[in-house]
C-alpha atoms as a PDB file:
ATOM      1  CA  MET A   1     111.644 170.046 118.355  1.00  0.00           C
ATOM      2  CA  ARG A   2     113.638 167.145 119.792  1.00  0.00           C
ATOM      3  CA  GLN A   3     111.730 163.890 119.827  1.00  0.00           C
ATOM      4  CA  SER A   4     110.996 162.335 123.193  1.00  0.00           C
ATOM      5  CA  GLY A   5     113.641 159.846 124.265  1.00  0.00           C
ATOM      6  CA  VAL A   6     116.325 160.987 121.838  1.00  0.00           C
ATOM      7  CA  GLY A   7     119.735 160.718 123.503  1.00  0.00           C
ATOM      8  CA  GLN A   8     118.322 158.636 126.374  1.00  0.00           C
ATOM      9  CA  ARG A   9     118.590 155.183 124.834  1.00  0.00           C
ATOM     10  CA  TRP A  10     120.872 153.905 127.584  1.00  0.00           C
ATOM     11  CA  ASP A  11     118.317 154.822 130.251  1.00  0.00           C
ATOM     12  CA  LEU A  12     115.724 152.699 128.462  1.00  0.00           C
ATOM     13  CA  ALA A  13     117.964 149.675 127.835  1.00  0.00           C
ATOM     14  CA  ASP A  14     117.968 146.605 130.044  1.00  0.00           C
ATOM     15  CA  GLU A  15     121.339 146.248 131.794  1.00  0.00           C
ATOM     16  CA  GLY A  16     121.308 142.451 131.516  1.00  0.00           C
ATOM     17  CA  LEU A  17     120.629 142.633 127.781  1.00  0.00           C
ATOM     18  CA  LEU A  18     123.474 145.087 127.301  1.00  0.00           C
ATOM     19  CA  ARG A  19     125.927 142.848 129.109  1.00  0.00           C
ATOM     20  CA  ARG A  20     124.877 139.762 127.117  1.00  0.00           C
ATOM     21  CA  HIS A  21     125.891 141.657 124.002  1.00  0.00           C
ATOM     22  CA  ASP A  22     129.150 142.902 125.550  1.00  0.00           C
ATOM     23  CA  ILE A  23     127.838 146.460 125.744  1.00  0.00           C
ATOM     24  CA  VAL A  24     128.245 148.267 129.034  1.00  0.00           C
ATOM     25  CA  GLN A  25     127.134 151.694 130.148  1.00  0.00           C
ATOM     26  CA  PHE A  26     130.150 153.760 131.075  1.00  0.00           C
ATOM     27  CA  PRO A  27     129.356 156.759 133.271  1.00  0.00           C
ATOM     28  CA  SER A  28     131.030 159.617 131.422  1.00  0.00           C
ATOM     29  CA  GLU A  29     132.649 161.029 134.529  1.00  0.00           C
ATOM     30  CA  THR A  30     134.529 157.772 135.209  1.00  0.00           C
ATOM     31  CA  VAL A  31     135.751 156.875 131.718  1.00  0.00           C
ATOM     32  CA  PRO A  32     139.549 157.187 131.792  1.00  0.00           C
ATOM     33  CA  LEU A  33     141.489 158.957 129.076  1.00  0.00           C
ATOM     34  CA  VAL A  34     144.061 156.168 129.100  1.00  0.00           C
ATOM     35  CA  GLN A  35     142.202 153.068 128.008  1.00  0.00           C
ATOM     36  CA  THR A  36     143.321 149.472 127.542  1.00  0.00           C
ATOM     37  CA  PHE A  37     141.758 147.181 124.954  1.00  0.00           C
ATOM     38  CA  GLU A  38     142.223 143.454 124.515  1.00  0.00           C
ATOM     39  CA  PRO A  39     141.847 142.320 120.902  1.00  0.00           C
ATOM     40  CA  PRO A  40     140.697 138.695 120.542  1.00  0.00           C
ATOM     41  CA  GLY A  41     143.803 136.527 120.380  1.00  0.00           C
ATOM     42  CA  GLY A  42     146.119 139.530 120.489  1.00  0.00           C
ATOM     43  CA  ARG A  43     148.149 141.554 122.936  1.00  0.00           C
ATOM     44  CA  PRO A  44     146.452 144.291 124.983  1.00  0.00           C
ATOM     45  CA  VAL A  45     146.752 147.726 123.431  1.00  0.00           C
ATOM     46  CA  SER A  46     146.854 150.927 125.459  1.00  0.00           C
ATOM     47  CA  VAL A  47     145.376 154.111 123.999  1.00  0.00           C
ATOM     48  CA  ASN A  48     146.202 157.499 125.498  1.00  0.00           C
ATOM     49  CA  LEU A  49     143.478 160.089 124.924  1.00  0.00           C
ATOM     50  CA  SER A  50     144.913 162.597 127.394  1.00  0.00           C
ATOM     51  CA  PHE A  51     145.144 165.163 124.606  1.00  0.00           C
ATOM     52  CA  LEU A  52     141.388 165.585 125.186  1.00  0.00           C
ATOM     53  CA  SER A  53     141.905 166.701 128.802  1.00  0.00           C
ATOM     54  CA  SER A  54     142.008 170.442 128.023  1.00  0.00           C
ATOM     55  CA  ARG A  55     138.343 170.230 127.001  1.00  0.00           C
ATOM     56  CA  PRO A  56     136.674 168.183 129.787  1.00  0.00           C
ATOM     57  CA  LYS A  57     133.098 168.384 128.443  1.00  0.00           C
ATOM     58  CA  LEU A  58     134.113 167.367 124.941  1.00  0.00           C
ATOM     59  CA  ALA A  59     136.462 164.726 126.360  1.00  0.00           C
ATOM     60  CA  LYS A  60     133.594 163.165 128.305  1.00  0.00           C
ATOM     61  CA  VAL A  61     131.608 162.610 125.093  1.00  0.00           C
ATOM     62  CA  LEU A  62     134.495 161.500 122.867  1.00  0.00           C
ATOM     63  CA  ALA A  63     136.258 159.245 125.379  1.00  0.00           C
ATOM     64  CA  THR A  64     133.014 157.527 126.345  1.00  0.00           C
ATOM     65  CA  THR A  65     132.066 157.006 122.704  1.00  0.00           C
ATOM     66  CA  PHE A  66     135.538 155.631 122.012  1.00  0.00           C
ATOM     67  CA  ARG A  67     135.323 153.043 124.775  1.00  0.00           C
ATOM     68  CA  MET A  68     131.721 152.070 124.038  1.00  0.00           C
ATOM     69  CA  THR A  69     132.608 151.583 120.369  1.00  0.00           C
ATOM     70  CA  TYR A  70     135.841 149.620 120.639  1.00  0.00           C
ATOM     71  CA  GLN A  71     135.746 147.857 124.004  1.00  0.00           C
ATOM     72  CA  PRO A  72     133.492 144.941 122.901  1.00  0.00           C
ATOM     73  CA  ARG A  73     135.555 143.740 119.900  1.00  0.00           C
ATOM     74  CA  PRO A  74     138.632 145.915 119.467  1.00  0.00           C
ATOM     75  CA  ARG A  75     140.994 145.699 116.512  1.00  0.00           C
ATOM     76  CA  ARG A  76     144.467 146.968 117.286  1.00  0.00           C
ATOM     77  CA  LYS A  77     145.014 148.879 114.044  1.00  0.00           C
ATOM     78  CA  THR A  78     141.557 150.429 114.096  1.00  0.00           C
ATOM     79  CA  VAL A  79     141.784 151.556 117.711  1.00  0.00           C
ATOM     80  CA  LEU A  80     145.188 153.169 117.211  1.00  0.00           C
ATOM     81  CA  ALA A  81     144.194 154.762 113.900  1.00  0.00           C
ATOM     82  CA  VAL A  82     141.039 156.370 115.291  1.00  0.00           C
ATOM     83  CA  ALA A  83     142.920 157.628 118.351  1.00  0.00           C
ATOM     84  CA  TRP A  84     145.494 159.232 116.026  1.00  0.00           C
ATOM     85  CA  VAL A  85     142.730 160.881 113.995  1.00  0.00           C
ATOM     86  CA  LEU A  86     141.158 162.302 117.161  1.00  0.00           C
ATOM     87  CA  LYS A  87     144.558 163.694 118.141  1.00  0.00           C
ATOM     88  CA  ILE A  88     144.832 165.397 114.752  1.00  0.00           C
ATOM     89  CA  PHE A  89     141.359 166.859 115.269  1.00  0.00           C
ATOM     90  CA  CYS A  90     142.397 168.216 118.671  1.00  0.00           C
ATOM     91  CA  LEU A  91     145.521 169.774 117.150  1.00  0.00           C
ATOM     92  CA  PHE A  92     143.213 171.533 114.707  1.00  0.00           C
ATOM     93  CA  LEU A  93     141.049 172.801 117.562  1.00  0.00           C
ATOM     94  CA  ASN A  94     144.148 174.034 119.409  1.00  0.00           C
ATOM     95  CA  ASP A  95     145.394 175.856 116.330  1.00  0.00           C
ATOM     96  CA  ARG A  96     141.978 177.365 115.669  1.00  0.00           C
ATOM     97  CA  ALA A  97     141.614 178.518 119.281  1.00  0.00           C
ATOM     98  CA  LYS A  98     144.541 180.910 118.799  1.00  0.00           C
ATOM     99  CA  THR A  99     142.372 183.262 116.766  1.00  0.00           C
ATOM    100  CA  MET A 100     138.783 182.096 117.348  1.00  0.00           C
ATOM    101  CA  PRO A 101     136.593 181.000 120.270  1.00  0.00           C
ATOM    102  CA  ASP A 102     137.574 177.537 121.445  1.00  0.00           C
ATOM    103  CA  VAL A 103     135.437 174.440 120.989  1.00  0.00           C
ATOM    104  CA  LEU A 104     134.860 173.249 124.544  1.00  0.00           C
ATOM    105  CA  GLN A 105     131.873 170.955 124.201  1.00  0.00           C
ATOM    106  CA  ALA A 106     130.102 168.835 121.610  1.00  0.00           C
ATOM    107  CA  ARG A 107     127.436 171.496 121.127  1.00  0.00           C
ATOM    108  CA  ASP A 108     130.127 173.835 119.746  1.00  0.00           C
ATOM    109  CA  LEU A 109     130.750 171.525 116.787  1.00  0.00           C
ATOM    110  CA  SER A 110     129.199 172.565 113.484  1.00  0.00           C
ATOM    111  CA  ALA A 111     129.228 171.811 109.776  1.00  0.00           C
ATOM    112  CA  ASP A 112     131.223 174.989 109.134  1.00  0.00           C
ATOM    113  CA  LEU A 113     133.840 173.911 111.660  1.00  0.00           C
ATOM    114  CA  MET A 114     134.171 170.555 109.893  1.00  0.00           C
ATOM    115  CA  LYS A 115     134.741 172.399 106.616  1.00  0.00           C
ATOM    116  CA  GLU A 116     137.489 174.403 108.338  1.00  0.00           C
ATOM    117  CA  PHE A 117     139.006 171.129 109.511  1.00  0.00           C
ATOM    118  CA  ALA A 118     139.057 169.782 105.955  1.00  0.00           C
ATOM    119  CA  VAL A 119     140.851 172.900 104.700  1.00  0.00           C
ATOM    120  CA  TRP A 120     143.278 172.853 107.639  1.00  0.00           C
ATOM    121  CA  LEU A 121     144.316 169.259 106.914  1.00  0.00           C
ATOM    122  CA  VAL A 122     145.570 170.283 103.482  1.00  0.00           C
ATOM    123  CA  ALA A 123     146.636 173.898 103.984  1.00  0.00           C
ATOM    124  CA  ARG A 124     148.218 173.698 107.443  1.00  0.00           C
ATOM    125  CA  ARG A 125     148.823 170.026 108.147  1.00  0.00           C
ATOM    126  CA  ARG A 126     150.124 169.573 104.579  1.00  0.00           C
ATOM    127  CA  LEU A 127     148.506 166.190 104.057  1.00  0.00           C
ATOM    128  CA  GLN A 128     148.012 164.749 100.613  1.00  0.00           C
ATOM    129  CA  ARG A 129     144.408 165.046  99.470  1.00  0.00           C
ATOM    130  CA  LYS A 130     143.751 161.322  99.701  1.00  0.00           C
ATOM    131  CA  THR A 131     145.236 161.127 103.203  1.00  0.00           C
ATOM    132  CA  ALA A 132     143.323 164.231 104.258  1.00  0.00           C
ATOM    133  CA  ALA A 133     140.113 162.709 102.913  1.00  0.00           C
ATOM    134  CA  THR A 134     140.724 159.547 104.942  1.00  0.00           C
ATOM    135  CA  VAL A 135     141.466 161.484 108.141  1.00  0.00           C
ATOM    136  CA  TYR A 136     138.431 163.706 107.685  1.00  0.00           C
ATOM    137  CA  GLY A 137     136.157 160.772 106.859  1.00  0.00           C
ATOM    138  CA  THR A 138     137.285 158.794 109.907  1.00  0.00           C
ATOM    139  CA  CYS A 139     136.784 161.781 112.202  1.00  0.00           C
ATOM    140  CA  ALA A 140     133.387 162.605 110.699  1.00  0.00           C
ATOM    141  CA  CYS A 141     132.230 159.006 111.121  1.00  0.00           C
ATOM    142  CA  PHE A 142     133.318 158.990 114.770  1.00  0.00           C
ATOM    143  CA  LEU A 143     131.538 162.275 115.496  1.00  0.00           C
ATOM    144  CA  ARG A 144     128.341 161.002 113.892  1.00  0.00           C
ATOM    145  CA  ARG A 145     128.565 157.935 116.123  1.00  0.00           C
ATOM    146  CA  ALA A 146     129.084 160.163 119.168  1.00  0.00           C
ATOM    147  CA  LYS A 147     126.022 162.199 118.242  1.00  0.00           C
ATOM    148  CA  ARG A 148     123.898 159.061 118.029  1.00  0.00           C
ATOM    149  CA  VAL A 149     124.911 158.133 121.573  1.00  0.00           C
ATOM    150  CA  PHE A 150     124.935 161.648 123.071  1.00  0.00           C
ATOM    151  CA  ALA A 151     122.296 163.397 120.975  1.00  0.00           C
ATOM    152  CA  GLU A 152     121.430 165.853 123.739  1.00  0.00           C
ATOM    153  CA  ASP A 153     125.030 167.072 123.957  1.00  0.00           C
ATOM    154  CA  PHE A 154     125.170 168.062 120.275  1.00  0.00           C
ATOM    155  CA  ASP A 155     123.553 170.855 118.352  1.00  0.00           C
ATOM    156  CA  PRO A 156     120.535 169.149 116.736  1.00  0.00           C
ATOM    157  CA  PHE A 157     121.568 170.622 113.382  1.00  0.00           C
ATOM    158  CA  PHE A 158     125.134 169.321 113.540  1.00  0.00           C
ATOM    159  CA  ARG A 159     126.188 167.388 110.458  1.00  0.00           C
ATOM    160  CA  THR A 160     129.439 166.406 108.783  1.00  0.00           C
ATOM    161  CA  PRO A 161     129.616 167.723 105.196  1.00  0.00           C
ATOM    162  CA  ARG A 162     130.561 165.234 102.504  1.00  0.00           C
ATOM    163  CA  HIS A 163     132.457 165.457  99.202  1.00  0.00           C
ATOM    164  CA  LEU A 164     134.968 168.039 100.443  1.00  0.00           C
ATOM    165  CA  PHE A 165     137.994 166.511  98.698  1.00  0.00           C
ATOM    166  CA  ASP A 166     137.580 166.616  94.925  1.00  0.00           C
ATOM    167  CA  GLY A 167     139.501 163.849  93.229  1.00  0.00           C
ATOM    168  CA  ALA A 168     139.929 161.736  96.379  1.00  0.00           C
ATOM    169  CA  ASP A 169     138.051 158.557  97.219  1.00  0.00           C
ATOM    170  CA  GLY A 170     135.660 158.773  94.313  1.00  0.00           C
ATOM    171  CA  ASP A 171     134.888 162.488  94.604  1.00  0.00           C
ATOM    172  CA  ARG A 172     135.365 164.325  91.332  1.00  0.00           C
ATOM    173  CA  ALA A 173     136.306 167.935  90.767  1.00  0.00           C
ATOM    174  CA  GLU A 174     133.437 168.332  88.341  1.00  0.00           C
ATOM    175  CA  SER A 175     130.669 166.247  86.883  1.00  0.00           C
ATOM    176  CA  ARG A 176     131.503 163.978  83.959  1.00  0.00           C
ATOM    177  CA  ALA A 177     127.882 163.820  82.883  1.00  0.00           C
ATOM    178  CA  LEU A 178     127.200 164.290  79.186  1.00  0.00           C
ATOM    179  CA  SER A 179     125.393 167.361  77.970  1.00  0.00           C
ATOM    180  CA  GLY A 180     121.767 166.924  77.001  1.00  0.00           C
ATOM    181  CA  ALA A 181     122.579 167.348  73.310  1.00  0.00           C
ATOM    182  CA  ASP A 182     125.328 164.704  73.358  1.00  0.00           C
ATOM    183  CA  PHE A 183     123.100 162.300  75.266  1.00  0.00           C
ATOM    184  CA  GLN A 184     120.350 162.709  72.662  1.00  0.00           C
ATOM    185  CA  LYS A 185     122.818 161.894  69.879  1.00  0.00           C
ATOM    186  CA  ILE A 186     123.868 158.679  71.645  1.00  0.00           C
ATOM    187  CA  LEU A 187     120.249 157.641  72.193  1.00  0.00           C
ATOM    188  CA  ALA A 188     119.366 158.343  68.561  1.00  0.00           C
ATOM    189  CA  ALA A 189     122.326 156.258  67.357  1.00  0.00           C
ATOM    190  CA  ALA A 190     121.401 153.418  69.721  1.00  0.00           C
ATOM    191  CA  GLU A 191     117.814 153.439  68.489  1.00  0.00           C
ATOM    192  CA  ARG A 192     118.975 153.223  64.854  1.00  0.00           C
ATOM    193  CA  ASP A 193     121.296 150.312  65.663  1.00  0.00           C
ATOM    194  CA  VAL A 194     118.554 148.476  67.559  1.00  0.00           C
ATOM    195  CA  TRP A 195     116.171 148.925  64.597  1.00  0.00           C
ATOM    196  CA  GLN A 196     118.768 147.532  62.178  1.00  0.00           C
ATOM    197  CA  ILE A 197     119.499 144.540  64.424  1.00  0.00           C
ATOM    198  CA  ARG A 198     115.819 143.735  64.684  1.00  0.00           C
ATOM    199  CA  GLN A 199     115.386 143.966  60.925  1.00  0.00           C
ATOM    200  CA  THR A 200     118.129 141.423  60.261  1.00  0.00           C
ATOM    201  CA  TYR A 201     117.333 139.139  63.194  1.00  0.00           C
ATOM    202  CA  LYS A 202     116.431 135.524  62.462  1.00  0.00           C
ATOM    203  CA  ILE A 203     115.143 132.951  64.936  1.00  0.00           C
ATOM    204  CA  GLY A 204     118.109 131.175  66.498  1.00  0.00           C
ATOM    205  CA  ASP A 205     120.573 134.034  65.990  1.00  0.00           C
ATOM    206  CA  VAL A 206     122.812 134.792  68.978  1.00  0.00           C
ATOM    207  CA  PRO A 207     125.047 137.840  69.542  1.00  0.00           C
ATOM    208  CA  THR A 208     128.599 137.255  68.350  1.00  0.00           C
ATOM    209  CA  SER A 209     130.103 140.489  69.719  1.00  0.00           C
ATOM    210  CA  ALA A 210     129.491 143.172  72.326  1.00  0.00           C
ATOM    211  CA  GLN A 211     128.657 145.629  69.548  1.00  0.00           C
ATOM    212  CA  GLN A 212     125.374 143.830  69.020  1.00  0.00           C
ATOM    213  CA  LEU A 213     124.455 144.230  72.687  1.00  0.00           C
ATOM    214  CA  ILE A 214     125.656 147.751  73.419  1.00  0.00           C
ATOM    215  CA  PRO A 215     122.752 149.580  71.696  1.00  0.00           C
ATOM    216  CA  PHE A 216     120.243 147.651  73.820  1.00  0.00           C
ATOM    217  CA  MET A 217     122.290 148.331  76.954  1.00  0.00           C
ATOM    218  CA  VAL A 218     122.309 152.054  76.242  1.00  0.00           C
ATOM    219  CA  LEU A 219     118.534 152.192  75.820  1.00  0.00           C
ATOM    220  CA  ILE A 220     117.881 150.086  78.922  1.00  0.00           C
ATOM    221  CA  ALA A 221     120.255 152.220  80.994  1.00  0.00           C
ATOM    222  CA  ALA A 222     118.689 155.446  79.719  1.00  0.00           C
ATOM    223  CA  ARG A 223     115.164 154.297  80.564  1.00  0.00           C
ATOM    224  CA  THR A 224     115.848 152.559  83.877  1.00  0.00           C
ATOM    225  CA  GLY A 225     118.951 154.240  85.322  1.00  0.00           C
ATOM    226  CA  ILE A 226     120.787 150.907  85.621  1.00  0.00           C
ATOM    227  CA  ASN A 227     124.576 151.211  85.417  1.00  0.00           C
ATOM    228  CA  THR A 228     125.744 150.095  81.951  1.00  0.00           C
ATOM    229  CA  PHE A 229     128.729 148.209  83.404  1.00  0.00           C
ATOM    230  CA  SER A 230     126.347 146.150  85.522  1.00  0.00           C
ATOM    231  CA  LEU A 231     124.228 145.417  82.451  1.00  0.00           C
ATOM    232  CA  TYR A 232     127.297 144.241  80.568  1.00  0.00           C
ATOM    233  CA  GLY A 233     128.118 141.912  83.464  1.00  0.00           C
ATOM    234  CA  LEU A 234     124.749 140.253  83.051  1.00  0.00           C
END
């Protein structure tokens, strides 16, 4: 069940407070698809979102979110990059509509559709995996922002799946975790080394190499979950 007030935050906000923070309510019906932004200390930049016009209901949500997000403090490169990503997303919707029901409003968006978009970027758009991951991530972030503003226009279960591009931006094709047996061997060896170090320790001794610290780092990491690289930095 939708919580009371979700998607109605603008109705509850004080207009004067919004304006003091450079945030203005833009009635969706009046937000233009050609928008002009003025970066601080830079030249005005015009963004044409007319590619959204074939889907008026979806355009109302996306164009309004775009202006609300970037009008207060626009950055030229960011504004143009996000507009380009939205155009790519619309090209995907156009291509998909040739064989499947079209996406005409925000409520038609789904996690499965986002997965299709990820595949399309590589298989049809022919983008490199890293570029595709960046495009997908930017689009997903924008749609999540739109849902926060227009919650009532989205399916309440809409989400943007993560980790769809193995090997790109930190995602890995498979886990590099050690097997349980190998991990036990490392812990046993670390425990033996720690015991030997303690047996030979004399008051005033200080470590002269990383080898004398590593066994302790392994045991601390195993028992606390702290990253070993962070421990070494300490």
